[in-house]
Every structure is written in structure tokens, then in C-alpha cells.
Short mmCIF file of C-alpha atoms in Angstrom, two decimals:
data_model
loop_
_atom_site.label_atom_id
_atom_site.label_comp_id
_atom_site.label_asym_id
_atom_site.label_seq_id
_atom_site.Cartn_x
_atom_site.Cartn_y
_atom_site.Cartn_z
CA UNK T 1 86.16 -11.21 135.85
CA UNK T 2 87.17 -12.48 132.78
CA UNK T 3 90.34 -14.61 132.48
CA UNK T 4 92.57 -12.32 131.56
CA UNK T 5 95.41 -13.15 128.60
CA UNK T 6 98.50 -10.62 127.21
CA UNK T 7 100.21 -11.18 124.61
CA UNK T 8 103.47 -9.61 123.80
CA UNK T 9 105.46 -9.49 120.40
CA UNK T 10 108.42 -7.49 119.31
CA UNK T 11 111.03 -8.03 116.21
CA UNK T 12 114.17 -6.72 115.33
CA UNK T 13 116.14 -6.22 112.57
CA UNK T 14 119.19 -8.97 111.57
CA UNK T 15 121.71 -6.04 109.45
CA UNK T 16 123.88 -4.72 112.16
CA UNK T 17 123.89 -1.04 112.77
CA UNK T 18 120.35 -1.02 110.76
CA UNK T 19 119.52 2.39 113.23
CA UNK T 20 123.11 3.06 114.36
CA UNK T 21 125.17 3.02 111.06
CA UNK T 22 122.52 5.88 109.80
CA UNK T 23 124.45 7.61 107.14
CA UNK T 24 122.09 10.75 106.30
CA UNK T 25 118.76 12.00 108.44
CA UNK T 26 117.21 10.32 105.47
CA UNK T 27 118.25 6.61 106.93
CA UNK T 28 117.36 7.65 110.61
CA UNK T 29 114.03 8.86 109.38
CA UNK T 30 113.21 6.04 107.49
CA UNK T 31 114.46 3.21 109.95
CA UNK T 32 112.23 4.46 112.82
CA UNK T 33 109.46 5.10 109.93
CA UNK T 34 110.15 1.27 109.22
CA UNK T 35 109.70 0.03 112.60
CA UNK T 36 106.54 2.36 113.28
CA UNK T 37 104.98 1.19 109.88
CA UNK T 38 105.39 -2.63 111.31
CA UNK T 39 104.06 -1.69 114.59
CA UNK T 40 101.68 0.31 113.53
CA UNK T 41 100.34 -3.10 110.88
CA UNK T 42 99.99 -5.80 113.78
CA UNK T 43 98.30 -3.47 115.66
CA UNK T 44 95.87 -2.64 113.74
CA UNK T 45 95.34 -6.73 113.23
CA UNK T 46 94.98 -7.39 116.39
CA UNK T 47 92.19 -4.48 116.69
CA UNK T 48 90.31 -6.82 113.98
CA UNK T 49 90.79 -9.74 115.77
CA UNK T 50 88.46 -7.70 118.39
CA UNK T 51 91.89 -7.17 120.88
CA UNK T 52 92.96 -4.55 122.73
CA UNK T 53 96.29 -2.74 122.45
CA UNK T 54 98.11 -1.99 125.36
CA UNK T 55 101.07 -0.23 124.38
CA UNK T 56 101.85 1.34 121.93
CA UNK T 57 98.76 4.03 122.96
CA UNK T 58 97.13 6.10 120.54
CA UNK T 59 97.35 4.06 117.54
CA UNK T 60 96.16 7.07 115.35
CA UNK T 61 100.08 8.53 115.90
CA UNK T 62 102.01 6.17 113.89
CA UNK T 63 104.96 7.65 113.71
CA UNK T 64 106.84 6.91 116.86
CA UNK T 65 105.34 3.46 117.57
CA UNK T 66 107.73 1.31 119.58
CA UNK T 67 108.74 -2.39 118.24
CA UNK T 68 106.99 -3.72 121.43
CA UNK T 69 103.66 -4.45 121.09
CA UNK T 70 101.62 -5.10 124.21
CA UNK T 71 98.22 -6.75 123.65
CA UNK T 72 94.69 -7.39 125.95
CA UNK T 73 93.29 -10.67 124.21
CA UNK T 74 94.10 -13.90 122.31
CA UNK T 75 96.32 -12.70 119.17
CA UNK T 76 97.43 -16.25 117.72
CA UNK T 77 100.99 -16.04 116.38
CA UNK T 78 100.26 -17.38 113.16
CA UNK T 79 98.03 -14.02 112.26
CA UNK T 80 101.09 -11.65 113.97
CA UNK T 81 103.46 -13.63 111.90
CA UNK T 82 101.28 -13.36 108.73
CA UNK T 83 100.69 -9.98 109.59
CA UNK T 84 104.12 -9.07 109.94
CA UNK T 85 105.80 -10.46 106.46
CA UNK T 86 103.61 -9.84 104.20
CA UNK T 87 103.68 -5.97 105.73
CA UNK T 88 107.48 -6.33 105.01
CA UNK T 89 106.86 -7.79 102.08
CA UNK T 90 104.75 -4.43 100.52
CA UNK T 91 108.48 -2.96 101.50
CA UNK T 92 110.47 -4.76 100.10
CA UNK T 93 108.62 -5.61 96.60
CA UNK T 94 107.80 -2.53 96.00
CA UNK T 95 111.74 -0.92 95.97
CA UNK T 96 112.72 -3.94 94.06
CA UNK T 97 109.70 -3.27 91.37
CA UNK T 98 110.17 0.41 91.20
CA UNK T 99 114.17 0.04 90.47
CA UNK T 100 113.13 -2.50 87.71
CA UNK T 101 110.72 -0.04 85.91
CA UNK T 102 112.24 2.92 86.17
CA UNK T 103 116.55 1.93 86.40
CA UNK T 104 117.20 0.71 83.09
CA UNK T 105 120.59 -0.04 81.29
CA UNK T 106 122.95 -2.80 80.14
CA UNK T 107 121.43 -5.00 82.24
CA UNK T 108 118.37 -7.57 83.07
CA UNK T 109 116.80 -8.08 86.70
CA UNK T 110 116.65 -11.53 86.76
CA UNK T 111 119.13 -13.32 89.48
CA UNK T 112 119.10 -10.21 92.21
CA UNK T 113 115.14 -11.55 92.49
CA UNK T 114 116.22 -14.43 94.89
CA UNK T 115 118.62 -12.01 96.73
CA UNK T 116 115.40 -9.72 97.31
CA UNK T 117 113.25 -12.45 97.92
CA UNK T 118 115.90 -13.69 100.82
CA UNK T 119 115.90 -10.54 102.28
CA UNK T 120 112.27 -10.66 102.53
CA UNK T 121 112.01 -13.64 104.63
CA UNK T 122 114.76 -13.40 106.98
CA UNK T 123 115.39 -9.68 107.26
CA UNK T 124 113.96 -9.44 111.00
CA UNK T 125 113.76 -11.60 114.04
CA UNK T 126 110.21 -11.89 115.28
CA UNK T 127 109.18 -13.07 118.70
CA UNK T 128 105.85 -13.69 119.86
CA UNK T 129 104.39 -15.01 123.33
CA UNK T 130 101.69 -15.15 125.33
CA UNK T 131 101.02 -15.93 128.90
CA UNK T 132 98.61 -17.93 130.73
CA UNK T 133 95.18 -17.06 131.54
CA UNK T 134 95.26 -14.11 134.37
CA UNK T 135 99.37 -14.10 134.00
CA UNK T 136 100.73 -10.50 135.09
CA UNK T 137 102.39 -8.49 132.14
CA UNK T 138 105.84 -8.41 133.78
CA UNK T 139 105.67 -12.58 133.85
CA UNK T 140 104.83 -12.31 130.18
CA UNK T 141 107.33 -9.66 129.80
CA UNK T 142 110.03 -12.32 131.38
CA UNK T 143 108.75 -14.94 129.02
CA UNK T 144 109.26 -12.64 126.03
CA UNK T 145 113.18 -12.74 127.29
CA UNK T 146 113.44 -16.21 128.00
CA UNK T 147 111.97 -16.43 124.13
CA UNK T 148 114.55 -13.96 122.74
CA UNK T 149 117.54 -16.05 124.32
CA UNK T 150 116.38 -18.61 122.16
CA UNK T 151 117.60 -16.85 118.80
CA UNK T 152 116.04 -18.06 115.85
CA UNK T 153 117.68 -16.48 112.64
CA UNK T 154 118.89 -17.13 108.90
CA UNK T 155 121.80 -15.54 108.07
CA UNK T 156 122.00 -14.76 104.07
CA UNK T 157 125.43 -15.09 102.30
CA UNK T 158 126.62 -14.01 98.78
CA UNK T 159 129.72 -13.18 96.19
CA UNK T 160 131.14 -10.35 95.66
CA UNK T 161 131.74 -6.81 97.65
CA UNK T 162 130.20 -6.07 100.72
CA UNK T 163 128.20 -2.65 101.38
CA UNK T 164 130.35 0.26 102.37
CA UNK T 165 128.09 1.43 105.24
CA UNK T 166 127.17 -2.14 107.34
CA UNK T 167 130.59 -3.56 105.46
CA UNK T 168 128.85 -6.89 106.11
CA UNK T 169 125.82 -7.19 103.64
CA UNK T 170 126.57 -7.67 100.06
CA UNK T 171 126.02 -4.57 97.60
CA UNK T 172 122.72 -4.60 95.88
CA UNK T 173 122.87 -4.49 92.14
CA UNK T 174 121.48 -5.48 88.52
CA UNK T 175 123.62 -8.81 88.94
CA UNK T 176 123.28 -10.04 92.64
CA UNK T 177 123.11 -13.43 93.07
CA UNK T 178 124.34 -14.28 89.20
CA UNK T 179 127.85 -15.68 90.38
CA UNK T 180 127.46 -18.73 92.75
CA UNK T 181 131.21 -20.20 92.14
CA UNK T 182 133.71 -17.55 93.20
CA UNK T 183 136.04 -18.51 90.87
CA UNK T 184 134.22 -16.89 88.15
CA UNK T 185 133.91 -14.05 90.01
CA UNK T 186 135.01 -11.06 88.79
CA UNK T 187 135.77 -7.83 90.65
CA UNK T 188 136.29 -4.98 87.47
CA UNK T 189 132.96 -6.34 85.79
CA UNK T 190 130.94 -5.97 89.37
CA UNK T 191 132.74 -2.34 89.35
CA UNK T 192 131.45 -1.60 86.27
CA UNK T 193 128.34 -2.31 86.72
CA UNK T 194 127.85 -1.16 90.08
CA UNK T 195 129.16 2.79 89.14
CA UNK T 196 126.67 2.29 86.49
CA UNK T 197 123.79 1.15 87.96
CA UNK T 198 124.20 4.19 91.11
CA UNK T 199 124.85 6.14 88.59
CA UNK T 200 121.75 5.41 86.78
CA UNK T 201 119.63 5.62 90.61
CA UNK T 202 120.98 8.63 91.32
CA UNK T 203 120.70 10.65 88.05
CA UNK T 204 116.48 9.37 88.94
CA UNK T 205 116.08 10.00 92.34
CA UNK T 206 118.72 12.80 92.98
CA UNK T 207 121.58 13.25 95.27
CA UNK T 208 120.35 13.83 98.26
CA UNK T 209 118.94 10.50 98.26
CA UNK T 210 121.26 8.44 96.65
CA UNK T 211 125.13 9.40 95.91
CA UNK T 212 126.37 8.04 92.74
CA UNK T 213 129.37 6.59 94.40
CA UNK T 214 127.41 5.07 97.30
CA UNK T 215 127.73 1.07 97.43
CA UNK T 216 124.55 0.51 99.42
CA UNK T 217 122.77 -3.05 100.57
CA UNK T 218 119.37 -3.95 100.03
CA UNK T 219 117.85 -3.16 103.28
CA UNK T 220 120.31 0.52 103.59
CA UNK T 221 119.11 0.90 99.55
CA UNK T 222 115.36 0.30 100.79
CA UNK T 223 115.47 2.93 103.71
CA UNK T 224 116.83 5.76 100.81
CA UNK T 225 113.75 4.76 98.38
CA UNK T 226 110.69 4.15 100.57
CA UNK T 227 110.13 8.16 101.39
CA UNK T 228 110.93 8.78 97.95
CA UNK T 229 107.10 9.80 96.50
CA UNK T 230 106.39 7.22 93.58
CA UNK T 231 108.00 4.86 95.45
CA UNK T 232 105.41 5.78 98.65
CA UNK T 233 102.68 5.92 96.12
CA UNK T 234 103.21 2.36 95.39
CA UNK T 235 103.97 1.17 98.21
CA UNK T 236 100.25 2.42 99.32
CA UNK T 237 99.41 0.57 96.75
CA UNK T 238 100.52 -3.00 97.22
CA UNK T 239 99.35 -2.42 100.80
CA UNK T 240 95.54 -1.97 99.56
CA UNK T 241 96.14 -4.88 97.65
CA UNK T 242 97.64 -7.07 100.65
CA UNK T 243 95.44 -5.61 102.78
CA UNK T 244 91.98 -5.54 101.33
CA UNK T 245 90.46 -2.28 98.86
CA UNK T 246 88.14 -0.94 101.92
CA UNK T 247 91.19 1.38 103.04
CA UNK T 248 88.70 2.83 105.87
CA UNK T 249 90.97 1.32 108.65
CA UNK T 250 94.42 2.08 106.60
CA UNK T 251 93.55 5.93 106.13
CA UNK T 252 95.57 7.04 109.51
CA UNK T 253 98.73 4.59 107.79
CA UNK T 254 98.12 6.15 103.90
CA UNK T 255 97.75 9.79 105.67
CA UNK T 256 101.08 9.04 107.42
CA UNK T 257 102.89 7.49 104.58
CA UNK T 258 102.26 10.57 102.68
CA UNK T 259 102.97 12.74 104.72
CA UNK T 260 106.27 11.82 105.10
CA UNK T 261 107.51 11.55 101.92
CA UNK T 262 106.42 15.45 101.42
CA UNK T 263 108.27 16.06 104.81
CA UNK T 264 111.41 13.81 103.65
CA UNK T 265 111.58 15.65 100.13
CA UNK T 266 115.04 17.25 99.72
CA UNK T 267 113.57 21.17 100.00
CA UNK T 268 112.58 20.13 102.90
CA UNK T 269 116.40 19.83 104.37
CA UNK T 270 117.86 23.23 102.41
CA UNK T 271 118.28 24.77 105.33
CA UNK T 272 120.27 21.91 107.11
CA UNK T 273 122.22 21.29 104.02
CA UNK T 274 122.88 24.93 103.29
CA UNK T 275 124.77 25.85 106.47
CA UNK T 276 126.70 22.81 106.69
CA UNK T 277 129.71 24.32 106.74
CA UNK T 278 129.05 26.61 109.82
CA UNK T 279 128.78 25.24 113.43
CA UNK T 280 125.72 23.44 114.05
CA UNK T 281 123.91 22.08 117.42
CA UNK T 282 123.08 18.54 117.35
CA UNK T 283 121.09 16.90 120.55
CA UNK T 284 119.64 13.28 121.15
CA UNK T 285 118.06 12.63 124.05
CA UNK T 286 115.93 9.42 125.99
CA UNK T 287 113.75 8.56 128.96
CA UNK T 288 115.62 6.99 131.73
CA UNK T 289 114.94 3.93 132.62
CA UNK T 290 111.75 3.63 131.21
CA UNK T 291 111.44 -0.45 131.17
CA UNK T 292 112.22 -0.40 135.28
CA UNK T 293 109.81 2.39 135.89
CA UNK T 294 106.71 -0.63 133.85
CA UNK T 295 108.10 -3.29 135.90
CA UNK T 296 107.27 -1.52 138.99
CA UNK T 297 104.21 -0.32 137.47
CA UNK T 298 102.68 -2.62 135.13
CA UNK T 299 98.75 -1.60 135.07
CA UNK T 300 100.10 1.72 133.86
CA UNK T 301 101.85 0.68 131.10
CA UNK T 302 99.08 1.74 128.61
CA UNK T 303 98.87 5.23 130.34
CA UNK T 304 102.45 5.64 130.42
CA UNK T 305 102.94 5.14 127.14
CA UNK T 306 99.76 7.37 126.02
CA UNK T 307 101.65 10.08 128.30
CA UNK T 308 104.78 9.68 126.74
CA UNK T 309 103.47 9.44 122.70
CA UNK T 310 101.22 12.86 123.13
CA UNK T 311 105.00 14.93 123.93
CA UNK T 312 106.30 13.48 122.12
CA UNK T 313 103.89 14.32 119.22
CA UNK T 314 103.92 18.38 120.95
CA UNK T 315 107.81 18.41 121.13
CA UNK T 316 107.59 17.47 117.46
CA UNK T 317 105.47 20.13 116.73
CA UNK T 318 107.10 22.08 118.65
CA UNK T 319 108.93 25.85 117.36
CA UNK T 320 112.51 26.09 117.52
CA UNK T 321 113.63 29.68 116.83
CA UNK T 322 117.29 28.32 115.58
CA UNK T 323 116.54 24.92 114.65
CA UNK T 324 114.09 21.94 114.29
CA UNK T 325 112.65 18.82 116.51
CA UNK T 326 113.61 16.25 113.35
CA UNK T 327 112.03 13.37 115.32
CA UNK T 328 110.44 12.56 118.74
CA UNK T 329 109.37 9.13 118.81
CA UNK T 330 107.58 8.68 122.62
CA UNK T 331 110.59 9.66 125.05
CA UNK T 332 113.22 9.37 122.24
CA UNK T 333 113.75 12.30 120.04
CA UNK T 334 116.49 13.96 118.08
CA UNK T 335 116.97 17.82 116.98
CA UNK T 336 119.55 20.27 115.32
CA UNK T 337 120.16 24.08 115.74
CA UNK T 338 121.19 25.81 112.89
CA UNK T 339 120.92 29.28 111.66
CA UNK T 340 117.77 30.08 109.66
CA UNK T 341 117.51 31.93 106.32
CA UNK T 342 114.89 34.75 107.63
CA UNK T 343 117.26 35.40 110.91
CA UNK T 344 119.87 37.86 110.47
CA UNK T 345 121.59 36.64 113.70
CA UNK T 346 123.76 33.55 113.69
CA UNK T 347 123.75 30.53 115.59
CA UNK T 348 125.91 30.74 119.15
CA UNK T 349 126.66 28.36 120.99
CA UNK T 350 125.13 30.09 124.00
CA UNK T 351 121.64 30.36 122.19
CA UNK T 352 121.44 26.41 122.61
CA UNK T 353 122.76 26.41 126.43
CA UNK T 354 120.55 28.50 127.25
CA UNK T 355 117.93 26.07 125.93
CA UNK T 356 119.04 23.45 127.81
CA UNK T 357 119.32 25.75 131.03
CA UNK T 358 115.30 25.05 131.46
CA UNK T 359 114.59 22.08 129.13
CA UNK T 360 114.14 19.39 132.30
CA UNK T 361 111.40 21.83 134.01
CA UNK T 362 109.63 23.44 131.09
CA UNK T 363 109.93 21.37 127.71
CA UNK T 364 110.60 17.62 129.49
CA UNK T 365 108.21 18.44 132.53
CA UNK T 366 106.79 16.46 134.99
CA UNK T 367 106.81 13.09 133.71
CA UNK T 368 107.33 9.83 135.25
CA UNK T 369 110.56 9.07 134.47
CA UNK T 370 113.71 11.24 134.05
CA UNK T 371 115.77 12.33 130.55
CA UNK T 372 119.30 12.01 129.48
CA UNK T 373 120.44 13.73 126.22
CA UNK T 374 123.24 13.98 124.71
CA UNK T 375 124.61 17.46 122.97
CA UNK T 376 126.83 17.66 120.05
CA UNK T 377 128.02 21.52 118.82
CA UNK T 378 130.12 19.97 116.23
CA UNK T 379 132.52 22.56 114.16
CA UNK T 380 131.93 23.37 110.00
CA UNK T 381 132.33 20.84 107.58
CA UNK T 382 132.35 17.65 109.85
CA UNK T 383 129.94 14.37 108.17
CA UNK T 384 126.52 14.19 108.80
CA UNK T 385 127.09 10.45 109.90
CA UNK T 386 129.85 11.04 112.20
CA UNK T 387 128.01 13.61 114.06
CA UNK T 388 125.21 11.58 114.95
CA UNK T 389 127.45 9.15 116.15
CA UNK T 390 128.65 11.06 118.84
CA UNK T 391 125.04 12.29 119.87
CA UNK T 392 124.55 8.77 120.32
CA UNK T 393 127.92 8.68 122.26
CA UNK T 394 127.20 11.34 124.15
CA UNK T 395 123.79 10.83 125.10
CA UNK T 396 125.03 7.20 126.56
CA UNK T 397 127.44 9.47 128.11
CA UNK T 398 124.79 11.17 129.88
CA UNK T 399 123.04 7.93 130.95
CA UNK T 400 126.32 6.32 132.35
CA UNK T 401 127.38 9.02 134.81
CA UNK T 402 124.07 8.77 136.38
CA UNK T 403 121.25 9.62 134.07
CA UNK T 404 119.03 12.66 134.17
CA UNK T 405 121.88 14.86 133.18
CA UNK T 406 123.01 16.37 129.47
CA UNK T 407 126.55 15.53 128.00
CA UNK T 408 127.43 18.64 126.44
CA UNK T 409 130.42 17.49 124.08
CA UNK T 410 132.60 19.59 121.66
CA UNK T 411 133.52 17.95 118.29
CA UNK T 412 136.45 18.88 116.28
CA UNK T 413 137.09 18.71 112.76
CA UNK T 414 139.83 16.05 113.34
CA UNK T 415 137.71 13.71 114.76
CA UNK T 416 139.01 14.89 118.57
CA UNK T 417 136.39 15.97 121.37
CA UNK T 418 135.86 17.34 124.31
CA UNK T 419 132.63 16.62 127.33
CA UNK T 420 131.40 17.98 130.54
CA UNK T 421 128.23 16.14 131.96
CA UNK T 422 125.96 17.75 134.26
CA UNK T 423 122.38 17.31 136.03
CA UNK T 424 119.62 19.52 134.85
CA UNK T 425 118.91 20.40 138.24
CA UNK T 426 122.85 22.40 138.30
CA UNK T 427 121.73 24.15 135.05
CA UNK T 428 119.19 25.50 136.31
CA UNK T 429 120.19 27.23 139.28
CA UNK T 430 122.45 29.21 137.03
CA UNK T 431 125.78 27.02 137.32
CA UNK T 432 127.45 28.56 134.18
CA UNK T 433 125.46 31.67 134.28
CA UNK T 434 127.47 31.89 137.69
CA UNK T 435 130.82 32.22 136.16
CA UNK T 436 132.47 35.14 136.97
CA UNK T 437 136.15 36.21 135.07
CA UNK T 438 138.83 37.67 137.40
CA UNK T 439 137.55 41.32 136.98
CA UNK T 440 134.58 39.70 139.40
CA UNK T 441 132.11 42.53 137.89
CA UNK T 442 128.70 40.52 138.41
CA UNK T 443 127.21 43.05 135.97
CA UNK T 444 129.75 43.07 133.26
CA UNK T 445 127.26 41.21 130.30
CA UNK T 446 129.90 39.19 128.81
CA UNK T 447 132.48 37.26 130.89
CA UNK T 448 135.18 36.30 129.60
CA UNK T 449 135.87 32.30 129.94
CA UNK T 450 139.51 32.63 128.00
CA UNK T 451 140.36 33.74 132.36
CA UNK T 452 139.95 29.88 133.22
CA UNK T 453 140.68 28.00 129.79
CA UNK T 454 144.03 29.84 129.86
CA UNK T 455 144.60 28.95 133.42
CA UNK T 456 143.72 25.21 132.95
CA UNK T 457 145.87 24.75 129.95
CA UNK T 458 148.81 26.20 132.08
CA UNK T 459 147.95 23.98 135.25
CA UNK T 460 147.96 21.29 133.01
CA UNK T 461 151.26 21.73 131.31
CA UNK T 462 152.43 22.33 134.95
CA UNK T 463 150.96 18.64 135.96
CA UNK T 464 148.82 20.61 138.73
CA UNK T 465 146.49 18.31 138.55
CA UNK T 466 148.11 15.15 138.67
CA UNK T 467 147.38 12.71 141.66
CA UNK T 468 143.77 13.65 142.22
CA UNK T 469 144.62 17.54 141.84
CA UNK T 470 141.31 18.31 143.47
CA UNK T 471 142.65 21.14 145.74
CA UNK T 472 143.87 22.75 142.56
CA UNK T 473 140.47 22.04 140.91
CA UNK T 474 138.58 23.31 143.67
CA UNK T 475 140.98 27.38 143.73
CA UNK T 476 139.55 27.14 140.41
CA UNK T 477 135.93 26.72 140.98
CA UNK T 478 136.31 29.39 144.15
CA UNK T 479 137.83 32.35 141.83
CA UNK T 480 135.18 31.39 138.68
CA UNK T 481 132.35 30.46 140.86
CA UNK T 482 132.10 31.40 143.99
CA UNK T 483 128.52 31.35 144.49
CA UNK T 484 128.48 27.45 143.79
CA UNK T 485 131.37 25.83 145.28
CA UNK T 486 129.52 24.59 148.55
CA UNK T 487 126.75 23.34 146.08
CA UNK T 488 128.76 21.05 143.97
CA UNK T 489 130.57 19.41 147.63
CA UNK T 490 127.60 18.82 148.91
CA UNK T 491 125.48 17.09 145.99
CA UNK T 492 128.37 15.42 144.54
CA UNK T 493 126.87 11.35 144.43
CA UNK T 494 122.93 10.19 144.58
CA UNK T 495 122.37 6.61 145.80
CA UNK T 496 121.23 3.54 143.04
CA UNK T 497 118.16 3.81 145.00
CA UNK T 498 117.72 7.17 144.53
CA UNK T 499 113.88 8.00 142.38
CA UNK T 500 115.48 10.68 140.52
CA UNK T 501 111.98 11.94 139.55
CA UNK T 502 112.21 12.72 143.21
CA UNK T 503 115.30 13.74 144.66
CA UNK T 504 118.57 15.66 142.83
CA UNK T 505 120.74 13.64 140.95
CA UNK T 506 124.55 13.88 142.36
CA UNK T 507 126.84 15.67 140.17
CA UNK T 508 129.11 12.42 139.76
CA UNK T 509 126.03 10.54 139.08
CA UNK T 510 125.92 7.29 140.59
CA UNK T 511 127.35 6.06 144.23
CA UNK T 512 127.87 3.01 143.30
CA UNK T 513 130.32 4.19 140.18
CA UNK T 514 132.85 5.19 142.95
CA UNK T 515 132.98 2.16 145.44
CA UNK T 516 136.47 0.62 146.46
CA UNK T 517 136.71 -2.59 144.53
CA UNK T 518 135.05 -5.78 145.86
CA UNK T 519 133.34 -3.40 148.51
CA UNK T 520 130.52 -1.37 149.09
CA UNK T 521 132.63 1.36 150.38
CA UNK T 522 132.98 4.56 148.41
CA UNK T 523 136.73 5.52 147.34
CA UNK T 524 137.56 9.05 147.76
CA UNK T 525 140.38 8.55 145.25
CA UNK T 526 137.92 8.19 143.11
CA UNK T 527 135.66 10.54 143.55
CA UNK T 528 138.40 13.25 143.83
CA UNK T 529 139.96 12.34 140.74
CA UNK T 530 136.61 12.23 138.98
CA UNK T 531 135.66 16.16 140.33
CA UNK T 532 139.15 17.38 139.14
CA UNK T 533 137.91 15.75 135.77
CA UNK T 534 134.56 17.44 135.91
CA UNK T 535 135.90 20.78 136.92
CA UNK T 536 138.65 20.78 134.43
CA UNK T 537 135.66 19.94 131.37
CA UNK T 538 133.42 22.38 132.95
CA UNK T 539 135.88 24.97 131.99
CA UNK T 540 137.04 23.47 128.48
CA UNK T 541 133.49 23.20 127.45
CA UNK T 542 132.30 26.67 128.84
CA UNK T 543 135.38 28.35 127.17
CA UNK T 544 133.89 26.82 123.50
CA UNK T 545 129.82 26.81 124.34
CA UNK T 546 130.18 30.90 126.75
CA UNK T 547 132.44 32.33 125.48
CA UNK T 548 131.34 35.72 123.76
#
């Protein structure tokens, strides 16, 4: 048997909130698209060196490639880093040159080239490690983690105002870098240039790409531009120029870049923008503890990567009656429910709830890891950036409350929200369908959630839930969910060591969340308070999602 050598590469953007601070769906798409593109270029070069890429599997599926690459073979750092930097340089030069060629005004693009050059060199942290012969993947992963602690990056300074999105990077404009002495800085003059420049950009690209009132940094501007069709064509030419005119091995990438620019044309988002003043339901999900699974079964890295990437491709293509899956990058995904033009019926939150009720068994199915999802039912007129932020927060809440569950969040126009978190299995056994209003008519087609909602409001006003209030909360459960009271009482917590692919997750999550201070013992007061809140939130969120 030959002496195996594993090489692991990863990279991260230096810009804070490269993905998280996405204002538009286009930003989000472009963020993941750029990560996938850079990963694919590294993998492609590794193949040329005769190495085997263990993860990510399925290199022909470019979208959704993770930014950690595990390679079986001696892939030199110089070649990996060189490929990465050249691939990124193709992006930055393409965007800069397109602007210089197409956006004309009373300015010269002279001084800003230096700033673009800095972002070409210093936009990313790049990490490369290689194990000794026959050293395990886990050992090399640990080596990578140690390498990450030795940060090696360069910050970029500037004079002037900062981006409205990140707040920490300079606004891109033609005279960026012209003033080196802060005493010579003229805010009003810069503002005039910014206004004219972004107005010209918006007129050329369209407001769906750039709003004339926006002031973006260079990385943010790149994310907006890179999916514009004429820019993506220029990018393809630049890649061919840098990586060779024999495009055989580049064909999957060229096809993908072309397809993405078509998919992200303004007309492709018309159904979303048309109903921005109506209710929408957004969801974001992520697999649980994938890193722990791979640490336990390192020999299954390639198989696991292949399975999740195949699932992501299938899920992305899966049609939704009222909505769409926006992206599915392996075990990470985002989607939206909304009214569709060709359907006469209006979207109701109950449709979303029903879709989630069998998500785990029919869509996620028997994966090697569990999944947590955040769902946001957003009131009309809420900015997309805020909705996406709440989606991320709801997904994190689902993980923090025990994993293997969904967090339902109601987002109001004033920024307030309600949230209720429930394990998948409890949805599947019909918890929400088991609601019975005071009429207790099981055959009644539309149960009146106003009853429990009003009861909770009155009881809260009378401080009936003060202290732990569990007796009152359980009494409500007896009245409105008579078939599920015992299920709740008997499935509150799961062990921190529980394998949730084989056992039911606790309704309130992991037992360690409810330990007494400095003790492994469960604190009954914490559990009672949590269960009381869980029942209260069930009533409030259920009213908004299930009330006819």
C-alpha cells in the first residue's frame, strides 16, 4: 500500500459579513457562487497534478462547493495558492475593467486601480496544510485548525466614507485613493462623485443590480456585478486567458457561469419582487454537526460529501407549488414561499406549516446527520435584508435549542418577532393538527386558534405565568391539545450524547441546557420555565400560522 499524503486547503473572506450582510438575494447568490468558483479552480488544478479530491465530491456540480478541500496526494502550496490568487484576480480585473470600459463620466480611473489591486491581493485568508505519509485525515484537520490560529492577513486603509453595508470598507468610486492626506479630504466633493458614479452604474446595470442610492465597497460591488451577463462573459474570457486556451477541462465552469448569469437576470426574480408587499415565508437550513460526523468517520468523507451534494442538486431542482428553493449547497439551503402569478389561490401560512410537517421524512430523508431549519413568516413591506437576517437567526435558534428541529418565527413590521421551536418528529405526529378549540369538534374543518391565543393574552395580563407557571400552561395544553399532553411530559430532554439520527430529540433540547450551576444535575425550575414558555409560544405562533 502506498504512503498516503493528505493535503487540506481552506480560505475565508477578510471582509466582515461577506455572506451574512447580504442586502439582496443577488448578494447572497454571488457570495456562495464566488466561494464555489474558487474551490472548483483549486480542485481542477489538483486533478491536473494527478491528485484525488476526496471532498468536495462531484466536481462537475460546481454550485455549492464548500471552501474546505481535502486532497489525497501531494498538492504543493505554491500551486494551490497561485491558482487561488489567479482565479480571484480574474474576478477583480474583470469587474474593474468592465466599469472602466462602460461607465463614463467626468472622471479618470487612475487612482482607484491601486485599491482594486489591494483587494486582489488581500481579500482572503488562505490556509494550506499537508500531513506526513500515512497521517490520518483527522490529524491533518487538526493541523489545519492550529494553522488557522496563526492569522496572517493585511488590512486595507483608506480615506473617506465607508460602505453603507459593511461600515468598515471604503466606498468604491473612480477617485478612490486620490487623497492620501486627510487634511485635503473634501466630503462634499466626494459625495458628488459618489452620486454621479452610482447613478451611472444603476442606469447601465439596472436598479435590480444596483440602487443609485447605494454606496458599496469593492467586494460588495464585485458581488453585484459578477452575475451580470456581459460581465460574466468577460470573466469567462479572462479565465481562458489565464488558465489556457484549451477549454476542455474548463467546460463545466464555463457552462455554470453562463447558466448562473441567465438564472439571475432581473426577470428571474420578478415573481419575488411582485409580491414584496404581501406576506412571504422564508426558510434557511443547515445540517447538524457535520464536522463531528466526519471526525468520527473520516474514511466516509468522500461518500458523505457525494451524498449531500447530490441531495442539494435534487432539492434545488425540486418544484414548489408556491415558492422556490433559491439555493441548496449540500446540507445548506435557502428557500421562499410566495404567491405565484399562475395560481389563483393566495399563499397562507398553513401551506408552509404543512410543507414542514413531513420535511424530515420526505425531503431530508435518511441522511447521516440531522438538520435544523429557521422559518420566517414575514409581514408585508419588510426589507429583504432584515428577513434574511431573521432567517439566519432562526436557524441558529433551532440549533441552539437542541438541533434536529425547526424554529418558526413571526416577523412583524416594527421589527419585533415571535418564535416557537419544535422537533421534526413532533410535527410529524400531528401536534398542530391536534389542536382542538373549545367546541372540541374533531370534525370541524377549521379550528379556531383565537381561543388559545386570547386565553394566553388574558393569563399573561393577570401574571398567571409568573414564577414558572407550569400548572397553568399544562392546563391549557390539556384543553387544546388533549392527545399530546403525555407526549410532551415524557419527551422533554435528550442526552448531550444522543445520536439524533436514531433517537427522538427532546422537545426542550439537550439536557445540559438545564443543569444546575456547576452541577450535572437537572434544575427543575429551568425546565419548568422553559416548558411554560414553549407552550405560550406554541399558542402565539400557532395562531399566526394555523388560524384560518
